[in-house]
PDB file of C-alpha atoms in Angstrom:
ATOM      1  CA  UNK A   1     -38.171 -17.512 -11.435  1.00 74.00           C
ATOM      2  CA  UNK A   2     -34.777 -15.469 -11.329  1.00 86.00           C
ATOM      3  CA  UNK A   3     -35.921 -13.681  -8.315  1.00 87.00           C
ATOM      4  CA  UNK A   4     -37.132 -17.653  -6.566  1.00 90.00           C
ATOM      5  CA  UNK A   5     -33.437 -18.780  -7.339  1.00 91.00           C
ATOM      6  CA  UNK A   6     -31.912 -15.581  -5.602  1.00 92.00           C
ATOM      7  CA  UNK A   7     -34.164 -16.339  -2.846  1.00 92.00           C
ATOM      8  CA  UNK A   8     -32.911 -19.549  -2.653  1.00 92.00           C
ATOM      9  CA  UNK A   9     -28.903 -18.319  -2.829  1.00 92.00           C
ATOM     10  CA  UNK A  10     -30.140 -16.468   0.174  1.00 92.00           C
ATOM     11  CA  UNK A  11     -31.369 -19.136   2.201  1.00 93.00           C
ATOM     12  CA  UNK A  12     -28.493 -21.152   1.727  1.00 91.00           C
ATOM     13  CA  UNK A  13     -25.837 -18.474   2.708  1.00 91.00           C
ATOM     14  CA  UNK A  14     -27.836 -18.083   5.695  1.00 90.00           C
ATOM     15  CA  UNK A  15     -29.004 -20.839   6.939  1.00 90.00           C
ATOM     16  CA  UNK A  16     -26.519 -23.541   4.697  1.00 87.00           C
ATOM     17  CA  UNK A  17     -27.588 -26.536   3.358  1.00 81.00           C
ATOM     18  CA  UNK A  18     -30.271 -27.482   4.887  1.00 85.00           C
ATOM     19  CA  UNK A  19     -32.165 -29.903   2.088  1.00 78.00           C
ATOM     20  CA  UNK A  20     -30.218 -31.982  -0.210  1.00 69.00           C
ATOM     21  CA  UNK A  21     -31.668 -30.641  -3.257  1.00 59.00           C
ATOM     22  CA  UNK A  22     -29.133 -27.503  -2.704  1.00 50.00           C
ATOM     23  CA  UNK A  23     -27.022 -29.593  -4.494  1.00 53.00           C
ATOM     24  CA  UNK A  24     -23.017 -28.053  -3.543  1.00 49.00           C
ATOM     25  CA  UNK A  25     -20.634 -30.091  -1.828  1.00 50.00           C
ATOM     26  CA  UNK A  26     -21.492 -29.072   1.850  1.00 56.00           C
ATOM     27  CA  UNK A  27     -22.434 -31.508   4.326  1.00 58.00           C
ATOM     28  CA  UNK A  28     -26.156 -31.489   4.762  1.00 63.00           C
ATOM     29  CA  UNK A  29     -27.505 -30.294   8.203  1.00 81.00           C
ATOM     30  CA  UNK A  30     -28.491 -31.655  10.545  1.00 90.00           C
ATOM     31  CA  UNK A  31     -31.496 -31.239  12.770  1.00 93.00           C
ATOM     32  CA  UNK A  32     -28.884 -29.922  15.616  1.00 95.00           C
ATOM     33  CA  UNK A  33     -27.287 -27.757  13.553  1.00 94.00           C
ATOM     34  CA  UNK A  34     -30.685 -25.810  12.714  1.00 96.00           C
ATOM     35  CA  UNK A  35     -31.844 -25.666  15.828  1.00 97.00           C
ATOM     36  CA  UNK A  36     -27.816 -23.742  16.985  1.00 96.00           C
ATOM     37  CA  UNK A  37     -28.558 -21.590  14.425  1.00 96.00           C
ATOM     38  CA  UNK A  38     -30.757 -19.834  17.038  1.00 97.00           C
ATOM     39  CA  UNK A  39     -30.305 -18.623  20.479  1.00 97.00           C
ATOM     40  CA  UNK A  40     -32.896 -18.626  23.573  1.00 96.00           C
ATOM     41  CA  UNK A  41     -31.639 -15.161  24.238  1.00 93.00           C
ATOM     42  CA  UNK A  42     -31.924 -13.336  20.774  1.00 96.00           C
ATOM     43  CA  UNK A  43     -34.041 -10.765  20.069  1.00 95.00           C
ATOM     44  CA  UNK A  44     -35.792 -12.380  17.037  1.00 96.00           C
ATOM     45  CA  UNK A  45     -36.462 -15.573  19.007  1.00 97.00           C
ATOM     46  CA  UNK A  46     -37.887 -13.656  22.084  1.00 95.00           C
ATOM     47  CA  UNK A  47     -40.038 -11.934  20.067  1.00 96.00           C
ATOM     48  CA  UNK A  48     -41.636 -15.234  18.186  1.00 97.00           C
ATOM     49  CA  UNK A  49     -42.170 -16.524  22.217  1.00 95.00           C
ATOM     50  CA  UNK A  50     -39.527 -19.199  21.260  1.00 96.00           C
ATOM     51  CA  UNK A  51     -40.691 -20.623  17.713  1.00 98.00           C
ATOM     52  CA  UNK A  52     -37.879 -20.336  15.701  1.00 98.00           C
ATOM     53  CA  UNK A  53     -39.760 -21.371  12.635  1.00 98.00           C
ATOM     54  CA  UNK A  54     -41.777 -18.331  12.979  1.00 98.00           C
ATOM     55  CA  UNK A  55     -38.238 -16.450  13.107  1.00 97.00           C
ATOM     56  CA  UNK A  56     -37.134 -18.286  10.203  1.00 97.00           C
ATOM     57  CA  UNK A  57     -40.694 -17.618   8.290  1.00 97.00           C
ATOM     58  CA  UNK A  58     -40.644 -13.773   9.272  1.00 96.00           C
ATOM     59  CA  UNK A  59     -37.391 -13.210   7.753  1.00 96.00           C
ATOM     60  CA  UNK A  60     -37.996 -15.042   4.998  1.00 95.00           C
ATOM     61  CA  UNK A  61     -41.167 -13.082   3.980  1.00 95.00           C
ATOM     62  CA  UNK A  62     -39.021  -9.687   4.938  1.00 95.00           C
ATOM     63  CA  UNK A  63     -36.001 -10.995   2.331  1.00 94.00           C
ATOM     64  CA  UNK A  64     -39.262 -11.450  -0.170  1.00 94.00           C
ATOM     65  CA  UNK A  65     -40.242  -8.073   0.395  1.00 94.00           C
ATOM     66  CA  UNK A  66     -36.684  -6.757  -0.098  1.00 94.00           C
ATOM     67  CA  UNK A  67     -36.211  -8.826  -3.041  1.00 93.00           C
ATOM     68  CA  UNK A  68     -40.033  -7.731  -4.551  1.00 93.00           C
ATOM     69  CA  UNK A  69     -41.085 -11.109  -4.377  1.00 91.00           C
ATOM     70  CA  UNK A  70     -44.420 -12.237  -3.608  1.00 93.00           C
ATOM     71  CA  UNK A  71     -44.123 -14.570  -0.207  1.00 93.00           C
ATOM     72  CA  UNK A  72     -46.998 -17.361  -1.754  1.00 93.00           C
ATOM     73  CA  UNK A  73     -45.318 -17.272  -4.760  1.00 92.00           C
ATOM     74  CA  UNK A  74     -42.108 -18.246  -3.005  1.00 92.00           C
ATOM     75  CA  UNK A  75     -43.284 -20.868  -0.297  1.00 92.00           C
ATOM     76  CA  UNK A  76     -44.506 -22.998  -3.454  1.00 92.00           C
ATOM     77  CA  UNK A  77     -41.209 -23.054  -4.633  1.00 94.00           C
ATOM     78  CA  UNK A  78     -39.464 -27.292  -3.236  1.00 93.00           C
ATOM     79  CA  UNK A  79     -36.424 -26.376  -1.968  1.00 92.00           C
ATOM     80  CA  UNK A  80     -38.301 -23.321   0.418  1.00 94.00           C
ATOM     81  CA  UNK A  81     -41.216 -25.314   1.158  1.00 94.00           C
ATOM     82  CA  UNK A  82     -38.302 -28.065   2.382  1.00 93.00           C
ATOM     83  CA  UNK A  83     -36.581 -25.234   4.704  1.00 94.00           C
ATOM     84  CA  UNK A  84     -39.351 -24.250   6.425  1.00 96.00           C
ATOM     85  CA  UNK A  85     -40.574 -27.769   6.594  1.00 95.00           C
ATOM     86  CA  UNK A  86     -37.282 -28.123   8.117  1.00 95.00           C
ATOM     87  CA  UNK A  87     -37.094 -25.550  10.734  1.00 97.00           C
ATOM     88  CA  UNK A  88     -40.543 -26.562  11.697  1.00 97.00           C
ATOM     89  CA  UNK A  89     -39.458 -29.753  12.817  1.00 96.00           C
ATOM     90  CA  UNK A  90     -36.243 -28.256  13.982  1.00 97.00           C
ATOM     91  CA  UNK A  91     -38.471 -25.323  16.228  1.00 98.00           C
ATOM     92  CA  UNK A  92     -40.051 -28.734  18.289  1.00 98.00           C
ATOM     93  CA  UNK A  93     -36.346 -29.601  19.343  1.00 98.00           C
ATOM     94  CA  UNK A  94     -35.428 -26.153  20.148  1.00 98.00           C
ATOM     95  CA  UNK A  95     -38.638 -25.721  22.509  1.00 98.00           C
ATOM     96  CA  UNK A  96     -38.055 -28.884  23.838  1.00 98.00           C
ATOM     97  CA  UNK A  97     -33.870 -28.407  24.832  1.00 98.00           C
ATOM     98  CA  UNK A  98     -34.967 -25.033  25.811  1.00 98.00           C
ATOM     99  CA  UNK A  99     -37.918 -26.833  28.225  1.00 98.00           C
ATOM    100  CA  UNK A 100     -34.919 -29.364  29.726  1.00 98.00           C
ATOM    101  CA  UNK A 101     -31.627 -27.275  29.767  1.00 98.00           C
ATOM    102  CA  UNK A 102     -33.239 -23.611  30.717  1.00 96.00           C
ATOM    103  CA  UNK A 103     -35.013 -24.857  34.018  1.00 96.00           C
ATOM    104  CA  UNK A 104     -35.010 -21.900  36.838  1.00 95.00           C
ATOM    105  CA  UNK A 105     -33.022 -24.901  39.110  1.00 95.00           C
ATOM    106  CA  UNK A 106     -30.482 -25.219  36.111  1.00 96.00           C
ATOM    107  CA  UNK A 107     -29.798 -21.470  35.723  1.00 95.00           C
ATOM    108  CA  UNK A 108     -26.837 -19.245  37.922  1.00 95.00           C
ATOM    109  CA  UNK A 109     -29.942 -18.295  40.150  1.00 95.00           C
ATOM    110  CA  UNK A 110     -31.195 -21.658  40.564  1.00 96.00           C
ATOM    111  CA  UNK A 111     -27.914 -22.921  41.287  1.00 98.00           C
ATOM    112  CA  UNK A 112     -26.645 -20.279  44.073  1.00 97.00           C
ATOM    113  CA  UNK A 113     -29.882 -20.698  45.581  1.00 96.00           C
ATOM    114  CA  UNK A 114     -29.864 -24.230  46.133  1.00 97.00           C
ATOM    115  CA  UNK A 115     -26.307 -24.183  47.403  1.00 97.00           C
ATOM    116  CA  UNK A 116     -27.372 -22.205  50.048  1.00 96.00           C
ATOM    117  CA  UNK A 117     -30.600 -23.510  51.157  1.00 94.00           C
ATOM    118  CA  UNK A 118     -29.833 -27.021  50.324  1.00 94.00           C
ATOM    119  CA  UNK A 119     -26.327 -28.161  49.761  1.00 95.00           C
ATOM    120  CA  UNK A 120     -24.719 -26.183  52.255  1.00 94.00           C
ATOM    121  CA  UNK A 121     -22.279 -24.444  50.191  1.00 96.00           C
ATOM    122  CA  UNK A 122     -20.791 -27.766  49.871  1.00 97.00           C
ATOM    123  CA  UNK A 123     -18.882 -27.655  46.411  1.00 98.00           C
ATOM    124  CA  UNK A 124     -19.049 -32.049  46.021  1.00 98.00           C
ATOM    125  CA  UNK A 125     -22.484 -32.001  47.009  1.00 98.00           C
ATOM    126  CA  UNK A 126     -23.426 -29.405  45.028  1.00 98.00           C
ATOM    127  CA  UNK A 127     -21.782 -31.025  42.112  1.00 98.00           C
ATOM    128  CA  UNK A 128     -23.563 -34.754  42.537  1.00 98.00           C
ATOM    129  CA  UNK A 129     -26.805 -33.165  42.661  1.00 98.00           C
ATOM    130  CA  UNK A 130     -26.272 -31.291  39.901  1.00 98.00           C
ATOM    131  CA  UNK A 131     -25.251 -34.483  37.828  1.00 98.00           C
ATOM    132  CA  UNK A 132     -28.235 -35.835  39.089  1.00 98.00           C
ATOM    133  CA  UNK A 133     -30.356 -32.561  37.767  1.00 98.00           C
ATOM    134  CA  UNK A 134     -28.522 -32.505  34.606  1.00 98.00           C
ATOM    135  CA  UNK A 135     -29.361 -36.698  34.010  1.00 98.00           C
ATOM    136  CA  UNK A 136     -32.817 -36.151  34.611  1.00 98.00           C
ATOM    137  CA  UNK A 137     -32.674 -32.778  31.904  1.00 98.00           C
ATOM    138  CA  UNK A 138     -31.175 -34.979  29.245  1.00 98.00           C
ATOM    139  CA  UNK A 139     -34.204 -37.971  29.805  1.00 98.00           C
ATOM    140  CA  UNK A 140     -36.772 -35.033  29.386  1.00 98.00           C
ATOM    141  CA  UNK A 141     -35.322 -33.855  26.520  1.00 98.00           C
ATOM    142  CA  UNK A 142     -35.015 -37.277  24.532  1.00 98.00           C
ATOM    143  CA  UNK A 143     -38.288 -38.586  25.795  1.00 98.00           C
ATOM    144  CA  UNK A 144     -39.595 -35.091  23.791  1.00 98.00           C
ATOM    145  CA  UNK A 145     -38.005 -35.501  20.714  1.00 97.00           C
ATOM    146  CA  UNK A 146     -36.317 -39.053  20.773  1.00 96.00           C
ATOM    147  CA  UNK A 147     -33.051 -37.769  19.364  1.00 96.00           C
ATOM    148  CA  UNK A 148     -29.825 -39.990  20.393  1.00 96.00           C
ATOM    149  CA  UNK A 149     -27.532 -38.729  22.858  1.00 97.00           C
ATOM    150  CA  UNK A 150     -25.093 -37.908  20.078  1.00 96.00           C
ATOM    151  CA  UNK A 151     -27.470 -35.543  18.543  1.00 96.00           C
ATOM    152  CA  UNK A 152     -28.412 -34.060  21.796  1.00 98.00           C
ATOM    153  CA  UNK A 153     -24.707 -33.380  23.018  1.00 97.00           C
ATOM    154  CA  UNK A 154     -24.031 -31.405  19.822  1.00 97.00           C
ATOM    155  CA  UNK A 155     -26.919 -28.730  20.708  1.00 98.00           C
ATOM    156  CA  UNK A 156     -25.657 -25.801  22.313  1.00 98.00           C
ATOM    157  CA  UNK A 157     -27.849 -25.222  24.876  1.00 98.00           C
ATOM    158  CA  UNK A 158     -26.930 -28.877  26.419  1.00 98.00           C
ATOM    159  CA  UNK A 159     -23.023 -27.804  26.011  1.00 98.00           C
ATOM    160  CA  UNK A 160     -23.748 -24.249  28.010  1.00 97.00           C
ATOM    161  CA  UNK A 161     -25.630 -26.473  30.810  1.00 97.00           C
ATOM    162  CA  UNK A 162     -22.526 -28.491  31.374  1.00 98.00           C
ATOM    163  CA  UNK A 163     -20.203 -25.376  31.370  1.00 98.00           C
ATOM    164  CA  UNK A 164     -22.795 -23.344  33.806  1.00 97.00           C
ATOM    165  CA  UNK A 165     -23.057 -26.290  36.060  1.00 98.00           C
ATOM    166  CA  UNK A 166     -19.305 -26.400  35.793  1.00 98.00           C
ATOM    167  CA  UNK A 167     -18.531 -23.081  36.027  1.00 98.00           C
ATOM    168  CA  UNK A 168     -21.154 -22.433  39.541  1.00 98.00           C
ATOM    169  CA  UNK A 169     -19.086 -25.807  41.109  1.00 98.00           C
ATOM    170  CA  UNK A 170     -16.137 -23.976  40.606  1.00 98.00           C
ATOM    171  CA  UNK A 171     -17.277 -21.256  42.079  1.00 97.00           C
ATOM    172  CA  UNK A 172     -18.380 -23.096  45.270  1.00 98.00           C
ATOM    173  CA  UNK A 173     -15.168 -24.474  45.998  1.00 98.00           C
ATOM    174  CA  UNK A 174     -13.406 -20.772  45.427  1.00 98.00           C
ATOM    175  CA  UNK A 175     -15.845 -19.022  48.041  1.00 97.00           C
ATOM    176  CA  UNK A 176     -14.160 -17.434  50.965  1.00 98.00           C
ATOM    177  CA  UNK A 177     -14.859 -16.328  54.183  1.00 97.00           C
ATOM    178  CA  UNK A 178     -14.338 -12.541  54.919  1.00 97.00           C
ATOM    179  CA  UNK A 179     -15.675  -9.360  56.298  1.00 97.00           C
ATOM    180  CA  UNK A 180     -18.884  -7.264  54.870  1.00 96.00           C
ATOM    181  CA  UNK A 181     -20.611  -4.252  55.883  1.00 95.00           C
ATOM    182  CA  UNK A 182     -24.046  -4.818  56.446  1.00 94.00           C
ATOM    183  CA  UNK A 183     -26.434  -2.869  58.037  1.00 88.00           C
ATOM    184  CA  UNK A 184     -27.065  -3.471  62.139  1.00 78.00           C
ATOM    185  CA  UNK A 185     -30.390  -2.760  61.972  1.00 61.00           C
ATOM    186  CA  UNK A 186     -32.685  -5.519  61.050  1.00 58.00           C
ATOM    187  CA  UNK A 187     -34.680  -3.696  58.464  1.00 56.00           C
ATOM    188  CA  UNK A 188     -31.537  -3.189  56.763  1.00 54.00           C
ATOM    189  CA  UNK A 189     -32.678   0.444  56.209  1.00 58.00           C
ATOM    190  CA  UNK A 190     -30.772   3.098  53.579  1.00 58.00           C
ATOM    191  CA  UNK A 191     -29.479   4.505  56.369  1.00 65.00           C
ATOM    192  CA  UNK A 192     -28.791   1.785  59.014  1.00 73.00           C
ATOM    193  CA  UNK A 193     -25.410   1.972  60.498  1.00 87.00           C
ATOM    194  CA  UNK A 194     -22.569  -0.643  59.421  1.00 90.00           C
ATOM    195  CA  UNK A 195     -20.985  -3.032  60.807  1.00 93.00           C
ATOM    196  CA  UNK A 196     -18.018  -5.490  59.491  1.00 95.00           C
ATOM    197  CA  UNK A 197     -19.859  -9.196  59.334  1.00 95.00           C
ATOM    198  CA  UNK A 198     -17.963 -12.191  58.319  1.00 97.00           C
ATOM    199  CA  UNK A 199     -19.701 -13.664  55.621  1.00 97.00           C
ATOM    200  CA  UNK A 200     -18.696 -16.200  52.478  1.00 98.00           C
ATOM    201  CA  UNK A 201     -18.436 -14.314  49.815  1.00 98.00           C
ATOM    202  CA  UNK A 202     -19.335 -16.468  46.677  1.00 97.00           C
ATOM    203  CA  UNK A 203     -18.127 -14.126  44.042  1.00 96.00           C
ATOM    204  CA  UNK A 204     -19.786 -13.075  40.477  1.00 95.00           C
ATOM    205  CA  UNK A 205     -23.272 -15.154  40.117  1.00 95.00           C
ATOM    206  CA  UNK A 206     -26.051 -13.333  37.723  1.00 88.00           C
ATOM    207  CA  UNK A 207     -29.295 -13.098  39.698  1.00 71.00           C
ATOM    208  CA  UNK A 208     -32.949 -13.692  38.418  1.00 65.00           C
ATOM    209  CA  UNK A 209     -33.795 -13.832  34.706  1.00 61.00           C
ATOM    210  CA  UNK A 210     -35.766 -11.012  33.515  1.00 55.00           C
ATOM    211  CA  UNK A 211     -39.732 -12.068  32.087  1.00 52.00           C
ATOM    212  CA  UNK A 212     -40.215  -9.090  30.358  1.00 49.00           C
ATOM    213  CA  UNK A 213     -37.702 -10.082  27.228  1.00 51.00           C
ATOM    214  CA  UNK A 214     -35.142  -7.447  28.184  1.00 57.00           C
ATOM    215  CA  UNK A 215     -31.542  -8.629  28.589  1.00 62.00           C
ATOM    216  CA  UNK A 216     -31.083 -10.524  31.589  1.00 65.00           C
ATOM    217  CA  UNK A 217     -29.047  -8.629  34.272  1.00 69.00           C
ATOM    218  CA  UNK A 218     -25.094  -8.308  34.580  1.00 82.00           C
ATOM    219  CA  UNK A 219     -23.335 -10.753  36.916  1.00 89.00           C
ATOM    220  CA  UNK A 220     -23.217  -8.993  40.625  1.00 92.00           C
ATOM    221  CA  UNK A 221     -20.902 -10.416  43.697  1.00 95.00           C
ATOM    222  CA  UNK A 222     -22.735 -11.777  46.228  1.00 97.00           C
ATOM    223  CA  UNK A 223     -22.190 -13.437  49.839  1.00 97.00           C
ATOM    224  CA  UNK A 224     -23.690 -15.206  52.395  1.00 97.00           C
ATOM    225  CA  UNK A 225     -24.022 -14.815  55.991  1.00 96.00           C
ATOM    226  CA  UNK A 226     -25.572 -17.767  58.287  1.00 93.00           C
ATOM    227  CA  UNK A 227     -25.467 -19.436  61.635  1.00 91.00           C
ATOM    228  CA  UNK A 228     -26.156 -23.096  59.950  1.00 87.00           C
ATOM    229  CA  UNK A 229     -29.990 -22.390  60.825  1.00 90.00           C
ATOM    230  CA  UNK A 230     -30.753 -19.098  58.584  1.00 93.00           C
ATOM    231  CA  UNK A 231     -29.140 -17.439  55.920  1.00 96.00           C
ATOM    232  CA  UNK A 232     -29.226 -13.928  54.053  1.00 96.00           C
ATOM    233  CA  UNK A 233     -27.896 -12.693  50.584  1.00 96.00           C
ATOM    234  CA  UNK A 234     -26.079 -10.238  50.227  1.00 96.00           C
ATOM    235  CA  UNK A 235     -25.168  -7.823  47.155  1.00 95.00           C
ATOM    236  CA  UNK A 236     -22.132  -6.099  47.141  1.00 95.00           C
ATOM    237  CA  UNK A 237     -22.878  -2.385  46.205  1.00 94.00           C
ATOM    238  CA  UNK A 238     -21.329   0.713  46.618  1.00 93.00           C
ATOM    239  CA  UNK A 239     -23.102   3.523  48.282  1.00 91.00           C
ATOM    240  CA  UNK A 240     -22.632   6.852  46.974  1.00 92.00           C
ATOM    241  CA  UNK A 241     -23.369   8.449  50.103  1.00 88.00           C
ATOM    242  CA  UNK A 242     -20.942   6.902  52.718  1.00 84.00           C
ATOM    243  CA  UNK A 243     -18.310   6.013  49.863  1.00 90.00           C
ATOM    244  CA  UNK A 244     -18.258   2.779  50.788  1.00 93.00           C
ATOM    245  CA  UNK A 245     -19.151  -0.618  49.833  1.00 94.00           C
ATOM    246  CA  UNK A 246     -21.359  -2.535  51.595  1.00 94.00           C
ATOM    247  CA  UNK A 247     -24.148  -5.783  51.500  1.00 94.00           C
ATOM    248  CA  UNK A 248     -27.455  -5.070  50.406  1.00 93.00           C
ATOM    249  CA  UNK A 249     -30.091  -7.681  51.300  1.00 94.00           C
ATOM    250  CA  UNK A 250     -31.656  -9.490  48.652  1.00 94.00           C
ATOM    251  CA  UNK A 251     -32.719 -12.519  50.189  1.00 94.00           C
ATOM    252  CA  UNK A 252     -33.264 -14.771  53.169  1.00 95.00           C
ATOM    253  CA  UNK A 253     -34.483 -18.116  54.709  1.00 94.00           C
ATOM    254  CA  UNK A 254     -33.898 -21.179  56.211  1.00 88.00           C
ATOM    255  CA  UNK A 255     -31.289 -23.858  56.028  1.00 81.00           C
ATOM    256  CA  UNK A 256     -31.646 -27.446  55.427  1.00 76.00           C
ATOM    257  CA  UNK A 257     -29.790 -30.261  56.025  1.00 54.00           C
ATOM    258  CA  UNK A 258     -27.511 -28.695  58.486  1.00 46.00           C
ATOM    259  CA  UNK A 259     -24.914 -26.226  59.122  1.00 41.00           C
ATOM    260  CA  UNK A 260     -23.742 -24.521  56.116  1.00 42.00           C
TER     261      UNK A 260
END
């Protein structure tokens, strides 16, 4: 029983109040408060293929073995069986925001790469379609788990979808045009020889998210070169061998909607 109660301490320094029976004078959680205790990108969470009630369970039983407690013993205790009763509801949210707010359109990817084949690099446009994106997210989501806006604004993942949807606008309107060495040569070879290019240079953007589980990639500048029919990205690297740096293809297609 001494050991249950420690377990208990435990749970509520971690994870804080989270049922009302653990009594104290903190505010009770609430369901978006669980589901911020977690992040899409941690390793736990990546591991458990996005249940965070798994996460929540796992550690739990590895605290019991710590503690030399037996796990069945301590599930049948209320206020544990209430956590993880808890979480489990709070796990359907966090697959559910993830679902909405982590879309491939709504990530720095996504984003760049509609600019350029849709919106033109147009900054306003690509900030009403975006709205429009991020309206639709935010139905998704409470059609899932019929939360109230309220609740939904308070998770974290809806707050980092504003400021990446922000932040990529921004971006867009601080673009400029300017000279890049890319390779003559259409196969854009290792060795190809260089020539300056003007371009739009769009700045920092991180590119595609890893689907292994490893850490997604660091931020890389990229630009843009087009003629309003076609485009091609661009990486800016440096290369070792000509000490210089110059535009590495990543990317290309077609335009629509007009000139960019």
């Amino acid at each position: 029983a001494a050991k249950v109660s420690r377990l208990r301490q435990h749970l509520r320094a971690t994870y804080g109040k989270v049922v009302e029976r653990a009594g104290g004078d903190n505010i009770q959680r609430r369901t978006s408060d669980l589901v911020n205790v977690f992040a899409p990108e941690d390793r736990d969470v990546k591991k458990n293929k996005g249940r965070i009630d798994a996460v929540v369970l796992q550690r739990l039983e590895e605290q019991c073995r710590i503690m030399r407690v037996n796990p069945d013993i301590a599930k049948q205790d209320k206020e544990v069986e209430e956590v993880l009763e808890k979480f489990a509801a709070a796990a359907e949210v966090f697959s559910a925001a993830a679902d909405a707010f982590l879309t491939e359109e709504l990530s720095e990817r996504g984003i760049m790469m509609s600019s350029i084949c849709k919106w033109r690099l147009d900054p306003d446009v690509a900030k009403a379609a975006l709205a429009e994106q991020m309206v639709a997210a935010e139905a998704r989501f409470q059609a899932a788990t019929g939360l109230p806006a309220e609740e939904m604004r308070r998770l974290n993942m809806h707050e980092k979808m504003k400021w990446r949807i922000e932040d990529c606008v921004m971006r867009l309107r601080a673009k400029v045009a300017a000279n890049m060495l890319l390779p003559r040569a259409a196969d854009g070879g290792a060795d190809a020889e260089l020539s300056k290019t003007l371009v739009w240079r769009l700045g920092e953007w991180r590119g595609a998210e890893p689907g292994n589980g490893k850490t997604a990639p660091k931020p890389r500048e990229y630009a843009v070169w087009t003629d309003g029919e076609s485009w091609s990205l661009y990486q800016d690297r440096w290369d070792p061998k000509v000490s210089v740096w110059k535009g590495v293809l990543v990317d290309e297609g077609g335009v629509s909607g007009g000139a960019a």
